[in-house]
Short mmCIF file of C-alpha atoms in Angstrom, two decimals:
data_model
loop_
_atom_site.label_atom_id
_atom_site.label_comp_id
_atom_site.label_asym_id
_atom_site.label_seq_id
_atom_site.Cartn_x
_atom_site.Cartn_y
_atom_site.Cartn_z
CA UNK A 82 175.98 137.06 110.82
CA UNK A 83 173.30 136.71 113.35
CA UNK A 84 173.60 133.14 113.40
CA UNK A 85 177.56 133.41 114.50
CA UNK A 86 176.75 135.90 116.80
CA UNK A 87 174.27 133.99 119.19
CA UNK A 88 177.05 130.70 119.16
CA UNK A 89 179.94 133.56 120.31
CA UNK A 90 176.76 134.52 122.73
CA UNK A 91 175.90 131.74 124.37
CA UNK A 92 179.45 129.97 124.55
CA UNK A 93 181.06 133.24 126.17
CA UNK A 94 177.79 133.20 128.76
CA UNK A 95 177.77 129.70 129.34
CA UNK A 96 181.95 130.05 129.64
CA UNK A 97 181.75 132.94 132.30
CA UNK A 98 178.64 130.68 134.37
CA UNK A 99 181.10 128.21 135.22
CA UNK A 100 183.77 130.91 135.98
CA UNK A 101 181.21 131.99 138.59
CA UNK A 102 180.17 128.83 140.04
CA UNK A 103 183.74 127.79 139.96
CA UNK A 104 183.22 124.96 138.13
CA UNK A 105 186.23 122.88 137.53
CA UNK A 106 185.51 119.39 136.00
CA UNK A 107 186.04 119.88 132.08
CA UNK A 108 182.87 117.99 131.04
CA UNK A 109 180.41 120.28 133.57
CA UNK A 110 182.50 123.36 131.64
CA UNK A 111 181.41 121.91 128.09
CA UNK A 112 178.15 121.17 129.33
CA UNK A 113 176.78 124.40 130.41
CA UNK A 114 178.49 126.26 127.25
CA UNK A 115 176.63 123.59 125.65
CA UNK A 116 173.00 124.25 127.15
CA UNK A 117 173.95 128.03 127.38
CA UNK A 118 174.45 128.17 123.13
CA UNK A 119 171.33 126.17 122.39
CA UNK A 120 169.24 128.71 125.16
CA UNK A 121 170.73 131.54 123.01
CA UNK A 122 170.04 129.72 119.51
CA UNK A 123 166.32 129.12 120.64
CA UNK A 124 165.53 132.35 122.10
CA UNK A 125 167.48 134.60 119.02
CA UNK A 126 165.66 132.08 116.17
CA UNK A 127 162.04 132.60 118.19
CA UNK A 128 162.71 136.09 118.70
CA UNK A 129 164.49 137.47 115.33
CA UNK A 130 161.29 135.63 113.35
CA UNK A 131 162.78 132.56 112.77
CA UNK A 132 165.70 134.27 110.83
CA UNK A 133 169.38 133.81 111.99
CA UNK A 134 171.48 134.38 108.25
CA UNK A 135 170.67 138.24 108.18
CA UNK A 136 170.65 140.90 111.00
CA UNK A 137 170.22 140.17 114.53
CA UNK A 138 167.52 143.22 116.02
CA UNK A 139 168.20 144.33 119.83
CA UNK A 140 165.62 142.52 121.12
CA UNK A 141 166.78 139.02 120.01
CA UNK A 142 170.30 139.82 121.80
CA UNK A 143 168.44 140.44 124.46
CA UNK A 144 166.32 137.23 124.85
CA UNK A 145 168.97 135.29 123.73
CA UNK A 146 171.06 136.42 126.49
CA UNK A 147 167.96 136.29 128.90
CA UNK A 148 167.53 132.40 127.73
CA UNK A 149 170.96 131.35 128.52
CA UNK A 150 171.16 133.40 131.87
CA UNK A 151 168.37 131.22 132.95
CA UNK A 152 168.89 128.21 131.76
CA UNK A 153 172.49 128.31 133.80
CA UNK A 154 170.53 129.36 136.68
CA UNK A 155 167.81 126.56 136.40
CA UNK A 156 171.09 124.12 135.31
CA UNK A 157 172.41 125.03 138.88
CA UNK A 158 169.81 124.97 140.74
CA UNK A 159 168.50 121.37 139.43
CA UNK A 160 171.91 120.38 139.95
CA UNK A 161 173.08 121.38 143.42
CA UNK A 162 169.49 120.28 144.32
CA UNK A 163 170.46 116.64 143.33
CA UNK A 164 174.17 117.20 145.05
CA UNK A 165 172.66 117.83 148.21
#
C-alpha cells in the first residue's frame, strides 16, 4: 500500500510543479512527474526502513513529499539557470 501511495505522491506533486511554473511542453510535464516520483520513492524507501509493501509511517510521507518538493525546485532552478 505504501508503495502505491508514494507513485500517487510524487506524480500528483510533480503534476501540480508544472501547474505552477506553467509549464506547457508535454515532455517537461512528464519529466518533472518523472523526477518528482523517483524523489518520493527514494526518500519513502530510505525513510520507512527500506520497506514500501506494508504501512507507510508519517514521517516517510513527509520526506517523501520534502524530496520531491526539492528536487522540482533544484529541477527549476538548474534549468532556468541554463535558459538564461
Amino acid at each position: 500500500m505504501a508503495l502505491i501511495v508514494l507513485i500517487i505522491l510524487g506524480a500528483a506533486l510533480g503534476w501540480f510543479a508544472s501547474i505552477v511554473t506553467r509549464t506547457e511542453s508535454a515532455g517537461e510535464i512528464m519529466q518533472q512527474i518523472g523526477l518528482s516520483l523517483i524523489a518520493a520513492l527514494i526518500a519513502g524507501l530510505i525513510v520507512n526502513s527500506g520497506t514500501v509493501m506494508g504501512g507507510l509511517s508519517l514521517m516517510a510521507l513527509g520526506a517523501a513529499s520534502a524530496a520531491s518538493i526539492l528536487v522540482m525546485v533544484l529541477y527549476h532552478t538548474v534549468l532556468r539557470r541554463r535558459e538564461a
